[in-house]
PDB file of C-alpha atoms in Angstrom:
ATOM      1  CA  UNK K   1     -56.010 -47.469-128.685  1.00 66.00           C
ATOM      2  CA  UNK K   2     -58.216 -50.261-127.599  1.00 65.00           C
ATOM      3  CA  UNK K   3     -61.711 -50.251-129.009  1.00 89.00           C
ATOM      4  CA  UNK K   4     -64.987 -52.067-127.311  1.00 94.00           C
ATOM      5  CA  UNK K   5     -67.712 -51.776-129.197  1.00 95.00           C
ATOM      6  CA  UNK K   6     -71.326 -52.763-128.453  1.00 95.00           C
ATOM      7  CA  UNK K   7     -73.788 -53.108-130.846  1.00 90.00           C
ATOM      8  CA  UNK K   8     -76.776 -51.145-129.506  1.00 91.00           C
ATOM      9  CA  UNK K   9     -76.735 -48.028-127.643  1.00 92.00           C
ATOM     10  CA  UNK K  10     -80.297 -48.111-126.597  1.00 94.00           C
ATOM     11  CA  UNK K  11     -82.978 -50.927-126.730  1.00 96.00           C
ATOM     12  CA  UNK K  12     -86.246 -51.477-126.058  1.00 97.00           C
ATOM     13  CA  UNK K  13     -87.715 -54.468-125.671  1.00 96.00           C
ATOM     14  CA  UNK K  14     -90.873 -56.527-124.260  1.00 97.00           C
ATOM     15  CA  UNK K  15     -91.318 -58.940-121.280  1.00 97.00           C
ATOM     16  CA  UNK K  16     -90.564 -62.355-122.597  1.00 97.00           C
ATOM     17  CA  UNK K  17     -88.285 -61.781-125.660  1.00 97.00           C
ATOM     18  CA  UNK K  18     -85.011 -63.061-126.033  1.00 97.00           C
ATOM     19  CA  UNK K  19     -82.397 -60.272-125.962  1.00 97.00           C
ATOM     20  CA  UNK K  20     -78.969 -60.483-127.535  1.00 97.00           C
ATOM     21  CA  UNK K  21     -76.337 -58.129-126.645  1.00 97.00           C
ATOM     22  CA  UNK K  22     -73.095 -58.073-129.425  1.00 97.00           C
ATOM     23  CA  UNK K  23     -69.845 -57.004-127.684  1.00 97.00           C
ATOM     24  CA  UNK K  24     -66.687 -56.538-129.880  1.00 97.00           C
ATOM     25  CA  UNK K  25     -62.633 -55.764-129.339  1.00 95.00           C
ATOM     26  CA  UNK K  26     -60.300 -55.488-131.640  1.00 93.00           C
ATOM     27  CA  UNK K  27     -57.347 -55.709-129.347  1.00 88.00           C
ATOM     28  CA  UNK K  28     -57.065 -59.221-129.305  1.00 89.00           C
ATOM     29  CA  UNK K  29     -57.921 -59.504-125.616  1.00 89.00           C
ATOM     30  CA  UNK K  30     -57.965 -63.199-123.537  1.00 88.00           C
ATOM     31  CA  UNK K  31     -60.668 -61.857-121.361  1.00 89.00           C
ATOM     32  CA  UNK K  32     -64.498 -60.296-121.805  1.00 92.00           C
ATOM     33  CA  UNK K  33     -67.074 -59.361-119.391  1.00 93.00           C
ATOM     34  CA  UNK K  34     -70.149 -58.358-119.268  1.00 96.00           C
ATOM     35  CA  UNK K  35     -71.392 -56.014-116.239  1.00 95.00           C
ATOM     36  CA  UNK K  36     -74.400 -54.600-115.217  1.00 96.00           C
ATOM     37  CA  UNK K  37     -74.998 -51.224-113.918  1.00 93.00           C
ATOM     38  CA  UNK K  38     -77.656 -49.761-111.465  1.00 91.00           C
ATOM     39  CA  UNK K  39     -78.292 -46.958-109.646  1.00 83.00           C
ATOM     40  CA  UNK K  40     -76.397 -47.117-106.349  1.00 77.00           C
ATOM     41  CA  UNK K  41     -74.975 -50.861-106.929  1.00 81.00           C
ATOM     42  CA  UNK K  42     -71.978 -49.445-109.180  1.00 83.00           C
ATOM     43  CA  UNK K  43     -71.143 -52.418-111.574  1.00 89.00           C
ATOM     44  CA  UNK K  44     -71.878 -55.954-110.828  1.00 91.00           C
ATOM     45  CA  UNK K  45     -70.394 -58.860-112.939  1.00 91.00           C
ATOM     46  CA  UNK K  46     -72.574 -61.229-114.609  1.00 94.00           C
ATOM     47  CA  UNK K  47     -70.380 -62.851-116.749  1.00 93.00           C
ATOM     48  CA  UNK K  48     -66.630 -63.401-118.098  1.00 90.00           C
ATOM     49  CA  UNK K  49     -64.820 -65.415-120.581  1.00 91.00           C
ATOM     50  CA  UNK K  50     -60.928 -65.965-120.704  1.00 87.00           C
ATOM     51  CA  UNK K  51     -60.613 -67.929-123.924  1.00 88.00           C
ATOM     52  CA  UNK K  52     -62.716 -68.925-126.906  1.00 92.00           C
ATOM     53  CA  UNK K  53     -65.794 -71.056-126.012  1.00 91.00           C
ATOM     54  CA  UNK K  54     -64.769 -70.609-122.421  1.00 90.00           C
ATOM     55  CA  UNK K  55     -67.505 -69.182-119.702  1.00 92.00           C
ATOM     56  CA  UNK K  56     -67.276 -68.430-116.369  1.00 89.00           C
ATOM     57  CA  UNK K  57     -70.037 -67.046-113.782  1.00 90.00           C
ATOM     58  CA  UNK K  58     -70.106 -63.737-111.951  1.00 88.00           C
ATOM     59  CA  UNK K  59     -71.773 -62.529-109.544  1.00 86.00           C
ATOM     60  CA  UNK K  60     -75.734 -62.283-110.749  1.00 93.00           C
ATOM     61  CA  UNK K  61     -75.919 -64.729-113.346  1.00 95.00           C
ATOM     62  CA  UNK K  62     -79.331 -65.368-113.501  1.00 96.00           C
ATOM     63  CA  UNK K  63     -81.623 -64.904-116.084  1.00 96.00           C
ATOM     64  CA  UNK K  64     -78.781 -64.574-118.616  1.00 97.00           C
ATOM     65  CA  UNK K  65     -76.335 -66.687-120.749  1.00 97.00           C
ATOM     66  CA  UNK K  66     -73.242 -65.828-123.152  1.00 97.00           C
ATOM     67  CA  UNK K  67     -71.806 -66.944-125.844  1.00 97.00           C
ATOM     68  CA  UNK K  68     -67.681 -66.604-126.922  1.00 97.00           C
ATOM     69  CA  UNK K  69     -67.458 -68.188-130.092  1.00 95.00           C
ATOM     70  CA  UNK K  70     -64.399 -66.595-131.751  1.00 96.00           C
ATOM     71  CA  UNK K  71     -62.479 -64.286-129.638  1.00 95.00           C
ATOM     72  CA  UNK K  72     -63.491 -60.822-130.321  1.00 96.00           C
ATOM     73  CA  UNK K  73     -67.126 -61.239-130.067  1.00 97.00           C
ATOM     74  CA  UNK K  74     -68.863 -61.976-126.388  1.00 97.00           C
ATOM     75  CA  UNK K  75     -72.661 -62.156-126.181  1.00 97.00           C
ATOM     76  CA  UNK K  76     -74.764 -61.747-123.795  1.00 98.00           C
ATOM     77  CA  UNK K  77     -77.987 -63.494-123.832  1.00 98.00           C
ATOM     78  CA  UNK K  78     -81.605 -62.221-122.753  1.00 97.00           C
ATOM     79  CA  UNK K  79     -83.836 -65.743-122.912  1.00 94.00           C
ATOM     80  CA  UNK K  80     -86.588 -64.284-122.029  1.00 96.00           C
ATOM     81  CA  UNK K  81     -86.636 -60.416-120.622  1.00 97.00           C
ATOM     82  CA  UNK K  82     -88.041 -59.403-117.489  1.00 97.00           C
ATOM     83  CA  UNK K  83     -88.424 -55.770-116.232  1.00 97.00           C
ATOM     84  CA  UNK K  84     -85.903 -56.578-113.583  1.00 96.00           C
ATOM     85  CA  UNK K  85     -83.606 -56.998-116.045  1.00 98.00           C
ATOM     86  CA  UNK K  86     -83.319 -53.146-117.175  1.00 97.00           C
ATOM     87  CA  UNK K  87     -80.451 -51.637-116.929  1.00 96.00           C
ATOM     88  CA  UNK K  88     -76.820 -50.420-118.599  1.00 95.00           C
ATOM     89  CA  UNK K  89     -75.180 -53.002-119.791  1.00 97.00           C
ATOM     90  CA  UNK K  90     -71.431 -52.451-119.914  1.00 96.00           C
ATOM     91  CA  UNK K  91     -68.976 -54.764-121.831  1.00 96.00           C
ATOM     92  CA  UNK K  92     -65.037 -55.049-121.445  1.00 93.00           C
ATOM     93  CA  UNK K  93     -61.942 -56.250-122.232  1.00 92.00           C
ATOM     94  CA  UNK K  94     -58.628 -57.051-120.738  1.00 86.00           C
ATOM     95  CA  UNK K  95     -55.617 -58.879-121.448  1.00 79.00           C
ATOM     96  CA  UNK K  96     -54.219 -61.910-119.110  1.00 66.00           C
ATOM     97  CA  UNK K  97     -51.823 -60.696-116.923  1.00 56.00           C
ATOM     98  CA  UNK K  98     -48.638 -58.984-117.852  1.00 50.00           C
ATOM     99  CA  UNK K  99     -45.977 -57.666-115.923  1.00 48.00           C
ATOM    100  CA  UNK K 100     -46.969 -53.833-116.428  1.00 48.00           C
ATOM    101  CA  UNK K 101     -49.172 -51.180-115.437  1.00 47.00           C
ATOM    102  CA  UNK K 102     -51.942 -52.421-117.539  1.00 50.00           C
ATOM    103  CA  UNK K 103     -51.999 -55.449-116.185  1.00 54.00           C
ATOM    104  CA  UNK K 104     -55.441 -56.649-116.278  1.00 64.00           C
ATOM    105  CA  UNK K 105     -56.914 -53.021-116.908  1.00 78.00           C
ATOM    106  CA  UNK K 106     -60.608 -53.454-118.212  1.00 86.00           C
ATOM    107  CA  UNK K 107     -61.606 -51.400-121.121  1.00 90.00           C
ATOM    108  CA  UNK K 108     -64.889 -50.706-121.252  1.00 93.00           C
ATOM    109  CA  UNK K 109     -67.414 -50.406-124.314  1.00 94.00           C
ATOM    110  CA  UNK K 110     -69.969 -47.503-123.997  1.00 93.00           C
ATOM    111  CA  UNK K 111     -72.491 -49.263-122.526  1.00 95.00           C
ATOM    112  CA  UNK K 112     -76.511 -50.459-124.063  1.00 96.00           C
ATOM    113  CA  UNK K 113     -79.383 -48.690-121.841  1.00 95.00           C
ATOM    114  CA  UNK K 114     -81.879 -51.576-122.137  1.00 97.00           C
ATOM    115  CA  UNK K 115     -85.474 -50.875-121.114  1.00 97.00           C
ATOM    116  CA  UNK K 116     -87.912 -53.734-120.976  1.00 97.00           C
ATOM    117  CA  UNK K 117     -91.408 -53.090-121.033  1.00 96.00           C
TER     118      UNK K 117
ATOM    119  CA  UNK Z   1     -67.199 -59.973 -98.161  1.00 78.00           C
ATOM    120  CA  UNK Z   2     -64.770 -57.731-100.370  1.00 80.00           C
ATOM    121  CA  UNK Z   3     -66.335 -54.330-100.101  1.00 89.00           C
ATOM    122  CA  UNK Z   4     -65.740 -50.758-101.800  1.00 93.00           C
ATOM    123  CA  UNK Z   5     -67.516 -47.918-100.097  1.00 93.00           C
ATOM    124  CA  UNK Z   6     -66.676 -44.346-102.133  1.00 94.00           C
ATOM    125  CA  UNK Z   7     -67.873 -40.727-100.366  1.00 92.00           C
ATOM    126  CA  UNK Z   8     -69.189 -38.874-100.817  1.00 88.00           C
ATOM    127  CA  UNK Z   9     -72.143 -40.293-103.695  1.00 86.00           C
ATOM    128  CA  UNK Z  10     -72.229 -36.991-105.154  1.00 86.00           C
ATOM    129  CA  UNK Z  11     -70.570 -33.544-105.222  1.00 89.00           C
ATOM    130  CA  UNK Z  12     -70.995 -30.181-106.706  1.00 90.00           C
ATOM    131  CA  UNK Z  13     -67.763 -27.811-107.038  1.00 90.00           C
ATOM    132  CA  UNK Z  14     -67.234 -24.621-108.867  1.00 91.00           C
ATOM    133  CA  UNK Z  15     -65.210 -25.084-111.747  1.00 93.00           C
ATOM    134  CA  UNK Z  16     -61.341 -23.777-110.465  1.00 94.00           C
ATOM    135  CA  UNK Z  17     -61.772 -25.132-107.416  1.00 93.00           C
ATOM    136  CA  UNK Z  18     -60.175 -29.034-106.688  1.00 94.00           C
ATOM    137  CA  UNK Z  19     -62.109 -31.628-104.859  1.00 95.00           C
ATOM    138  CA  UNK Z  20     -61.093 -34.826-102.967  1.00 95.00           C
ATOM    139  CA  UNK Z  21     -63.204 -37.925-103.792  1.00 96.00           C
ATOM    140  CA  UNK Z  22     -62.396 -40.826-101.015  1.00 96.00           C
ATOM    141  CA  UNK Z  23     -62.400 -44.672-101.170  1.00 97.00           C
ATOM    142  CA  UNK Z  24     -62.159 -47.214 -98.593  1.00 96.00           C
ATOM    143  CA  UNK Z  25     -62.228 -51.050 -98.911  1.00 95.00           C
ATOM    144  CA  UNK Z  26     -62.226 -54.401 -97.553  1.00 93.00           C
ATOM    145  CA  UNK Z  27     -60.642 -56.341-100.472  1.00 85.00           C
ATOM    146  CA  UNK Z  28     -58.177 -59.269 -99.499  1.00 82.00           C
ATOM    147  CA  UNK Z  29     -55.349 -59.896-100.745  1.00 83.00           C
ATOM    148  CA  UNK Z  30     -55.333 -56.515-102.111  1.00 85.00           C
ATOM    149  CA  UNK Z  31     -53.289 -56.523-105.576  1.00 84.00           C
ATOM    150  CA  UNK Z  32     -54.023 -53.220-106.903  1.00 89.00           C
ATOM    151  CA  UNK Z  33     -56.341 -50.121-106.943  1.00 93.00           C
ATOM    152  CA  UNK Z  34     -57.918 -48.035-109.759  1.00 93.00           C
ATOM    153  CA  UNK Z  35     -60.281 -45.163-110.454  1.00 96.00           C
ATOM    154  CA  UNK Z  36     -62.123 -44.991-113.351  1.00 96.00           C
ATOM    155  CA  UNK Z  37     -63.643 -42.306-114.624  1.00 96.00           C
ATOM    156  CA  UNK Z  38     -67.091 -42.645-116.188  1.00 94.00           C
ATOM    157  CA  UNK Z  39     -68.473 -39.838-118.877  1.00 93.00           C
ATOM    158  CA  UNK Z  40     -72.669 -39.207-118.841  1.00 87.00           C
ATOM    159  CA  UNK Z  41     -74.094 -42.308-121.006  1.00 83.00           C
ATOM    160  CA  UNK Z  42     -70.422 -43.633-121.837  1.00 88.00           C
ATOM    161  CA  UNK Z  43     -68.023 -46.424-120.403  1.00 92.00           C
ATOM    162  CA  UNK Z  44     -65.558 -45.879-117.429  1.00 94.00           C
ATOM    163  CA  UNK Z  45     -62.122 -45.215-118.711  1.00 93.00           C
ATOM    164  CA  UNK Z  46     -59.124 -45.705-116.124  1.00 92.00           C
ATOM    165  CA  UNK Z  47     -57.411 -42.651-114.693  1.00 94.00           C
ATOM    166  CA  UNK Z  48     -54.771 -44.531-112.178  1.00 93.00           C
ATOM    167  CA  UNK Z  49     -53.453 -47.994-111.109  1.00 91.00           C
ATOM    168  CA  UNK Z  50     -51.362 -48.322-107.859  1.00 91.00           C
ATOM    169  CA  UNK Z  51     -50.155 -51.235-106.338  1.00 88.00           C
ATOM    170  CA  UNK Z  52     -49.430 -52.411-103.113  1.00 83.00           C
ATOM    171  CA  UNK Z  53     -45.991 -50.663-103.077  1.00 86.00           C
ATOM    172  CA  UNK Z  54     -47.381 -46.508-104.723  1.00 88.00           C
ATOM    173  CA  UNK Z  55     -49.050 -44.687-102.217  1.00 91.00           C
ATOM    174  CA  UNK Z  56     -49.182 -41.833-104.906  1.00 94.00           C
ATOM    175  CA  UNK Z  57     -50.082 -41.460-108.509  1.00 93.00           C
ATOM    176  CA  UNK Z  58     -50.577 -38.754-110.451  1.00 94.00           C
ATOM    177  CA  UNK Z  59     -52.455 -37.861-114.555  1.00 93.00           C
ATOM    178  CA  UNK Z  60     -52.381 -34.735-114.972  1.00 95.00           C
ATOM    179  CA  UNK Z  61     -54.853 -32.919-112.787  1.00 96.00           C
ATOM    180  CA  UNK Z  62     -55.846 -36.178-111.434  1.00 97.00           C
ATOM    181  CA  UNK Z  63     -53.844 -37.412-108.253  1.00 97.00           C
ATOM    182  CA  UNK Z  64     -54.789 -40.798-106.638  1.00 97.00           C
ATOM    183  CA  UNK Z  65     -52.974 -41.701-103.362  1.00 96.00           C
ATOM    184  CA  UNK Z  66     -53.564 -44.955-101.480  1.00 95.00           C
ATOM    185  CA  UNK Z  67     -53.083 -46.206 -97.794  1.00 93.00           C
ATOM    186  CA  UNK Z  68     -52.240 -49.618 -97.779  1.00 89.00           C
ATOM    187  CA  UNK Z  69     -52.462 -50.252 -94.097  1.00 90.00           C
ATOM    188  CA  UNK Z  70     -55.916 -48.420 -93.738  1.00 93.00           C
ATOM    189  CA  UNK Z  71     -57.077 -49.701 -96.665  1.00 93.00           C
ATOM    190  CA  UNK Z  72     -58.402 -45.656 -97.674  1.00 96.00           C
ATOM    191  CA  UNK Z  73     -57.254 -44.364-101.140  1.00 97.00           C
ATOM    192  CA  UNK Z  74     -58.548 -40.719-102.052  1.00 97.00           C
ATOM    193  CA  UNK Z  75     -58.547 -39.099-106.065  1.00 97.00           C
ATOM    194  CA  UNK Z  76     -57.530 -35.385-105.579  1.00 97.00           C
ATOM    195  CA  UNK Z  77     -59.105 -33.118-108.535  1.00 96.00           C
ATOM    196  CA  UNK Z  78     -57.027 -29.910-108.979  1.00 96.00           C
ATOM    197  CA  UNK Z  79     -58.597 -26.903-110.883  1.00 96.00           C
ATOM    198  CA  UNK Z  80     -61.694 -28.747-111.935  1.00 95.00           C
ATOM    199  CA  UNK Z  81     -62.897 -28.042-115.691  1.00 96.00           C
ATOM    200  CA  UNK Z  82     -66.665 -28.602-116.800  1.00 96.00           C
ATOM    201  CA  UNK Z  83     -65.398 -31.929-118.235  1.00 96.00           C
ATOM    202  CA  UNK Z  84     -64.459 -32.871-115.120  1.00 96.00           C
ATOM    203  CA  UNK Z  85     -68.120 -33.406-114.432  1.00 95.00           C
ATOM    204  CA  UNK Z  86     -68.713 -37.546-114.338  1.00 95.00           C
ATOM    205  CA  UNK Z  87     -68.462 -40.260-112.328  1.00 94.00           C
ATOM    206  CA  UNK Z  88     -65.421 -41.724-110.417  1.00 96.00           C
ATOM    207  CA  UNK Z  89     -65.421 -45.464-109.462  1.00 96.00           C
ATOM    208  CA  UNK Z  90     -62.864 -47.075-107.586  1.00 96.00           C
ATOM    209  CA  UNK Z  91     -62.062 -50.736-108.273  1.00 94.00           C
ATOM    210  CA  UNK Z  92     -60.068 -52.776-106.452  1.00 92.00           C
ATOM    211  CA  UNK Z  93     -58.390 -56.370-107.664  1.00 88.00           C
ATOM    212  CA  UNK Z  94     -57.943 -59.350-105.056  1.00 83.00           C
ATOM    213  CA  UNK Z  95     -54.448 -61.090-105.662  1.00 73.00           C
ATOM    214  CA  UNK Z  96     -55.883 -64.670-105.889  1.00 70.00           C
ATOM    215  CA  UNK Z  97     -56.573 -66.564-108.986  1.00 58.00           C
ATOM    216  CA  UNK Z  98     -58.762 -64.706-111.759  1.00 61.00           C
ATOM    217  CA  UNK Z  99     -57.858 -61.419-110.543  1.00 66.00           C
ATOM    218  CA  UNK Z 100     -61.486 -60.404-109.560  1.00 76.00           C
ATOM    219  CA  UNK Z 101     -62.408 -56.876-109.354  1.00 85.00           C
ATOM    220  CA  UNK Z 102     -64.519 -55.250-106.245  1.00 89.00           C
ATOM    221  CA  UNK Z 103     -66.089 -51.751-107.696  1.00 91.00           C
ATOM    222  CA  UNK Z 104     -67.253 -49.180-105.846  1.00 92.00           C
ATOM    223  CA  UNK Z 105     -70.552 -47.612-106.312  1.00 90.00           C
ATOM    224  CA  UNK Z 106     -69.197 -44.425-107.393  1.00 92.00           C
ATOM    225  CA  UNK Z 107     -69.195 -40.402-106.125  1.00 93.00           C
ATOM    226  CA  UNK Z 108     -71.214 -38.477-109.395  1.00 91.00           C
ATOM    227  CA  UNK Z 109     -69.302 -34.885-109.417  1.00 92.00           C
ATOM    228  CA  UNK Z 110     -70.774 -31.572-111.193  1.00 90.00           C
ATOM    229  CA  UNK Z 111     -68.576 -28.920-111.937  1.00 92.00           C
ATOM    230  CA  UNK Z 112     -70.701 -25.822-112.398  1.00 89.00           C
ATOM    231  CA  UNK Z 113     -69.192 -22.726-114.249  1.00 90.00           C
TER     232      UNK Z 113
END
């Protein structure tokens, strides 16, 4: 089974700190992402990586960076928290495409509720 | 603008009875279609993929069908259990390059003994 693992369930934190969010699979999976999820927005993509030290933008970006230095860990990057900015962070992980029914599937870690004060 | 739109946003059933949750989108090229099913506090875990060519797909109680040509895909729930209760998200997966996914904002279902 795959497993996605994120390092905080919960987290609290204050306007103006830098946040870091730890994401780990141990499927050895090409791709990451890091989502956010809101009440009636459903999951929005901030971020994805497809190879070691390789980043790409989704769609909200802002106010956030990652980091994919080896290729089970992705990051994401708080550098400097804003109320806004609470939320459920979901991570996943998928492989590139393959000719089957799992083809890009996205398994998802269970999620960090961060609340910034 | 690819666009998921899921109905209803939330539902209450008794548990026995089954439940339709619907999906319609806007995504082009379409490549393929999934629901996810999302526990209280947890990450969504996929129920059903279909491609282009299914129009049916079926885990266990779970049966996802999908309408190519009105771009409508519905998740059937037969005899609903108490776990049932979470939330269902449809995500749907242009066919250009990168594969990006379009996710719907989800229908929240309660199953009530």
């Amino acid at each position: 089974d795959v497993k996605v693992t994120q390092s905080s369930r919960y987290l609290v934190k204050r306007t103006g700190e830098k946040v870091f969010l730890e994401c780990v699979q141990d499927m050895d999976h090409e791709n990451m992402f890091w989502y956010r999820q809101d009440p009636g927005l459903g999951l929005r993509l901030i971020y994805f990586s497809y190879d070691v030290k390789m980043k790409e933008k989704g769609d909200i970006p802002e106010g956030y960076s990652v980091s994919r230095e080896k290729k089970e860990r992705f990051s994401l990057i708080l550098e400097s928290a804003s109320t806004n900015q609470t939320s459920m962070y979901l991570c996943a992980s998928s492989l590139v495409g393959q000719e089957s029914e799992t083809q890009e599937t996205q398994y998802f870690g269970p999620g960090t509720r961060l609340l910034v004060l | 603008k690819n666009q998921v739109e899921q109905s209803p946003q939330s539902l209450i059933i008794l548990e026995g009875k089954n439940c339709t949750l619907q999906c319609n989108y806007t995504v082009s090229p379409f490549s393929n279609l999934r629901w996810y099913k999302q526990d209280t506090g947890r990450g969504p875990v996929s129920l059903t993929i279909m491609t282009f060519s299914e129009n049916t797909k079926s885990n266990g109680r779970y049966t996802a069908t999908l309408d190519a040509d009105t771009k409508q895909s519905s998740l059937h729930i037969t005899a609903s259990q108490l776990s049932d209760s979470a939330s269902y998200i449809c995500v749907v997966s242009d066919n250009n390059a990168g594969n990006m996914l379009t996710f719907g904002g989800g229908t929240r279902l309660m199953v009530k003994p």
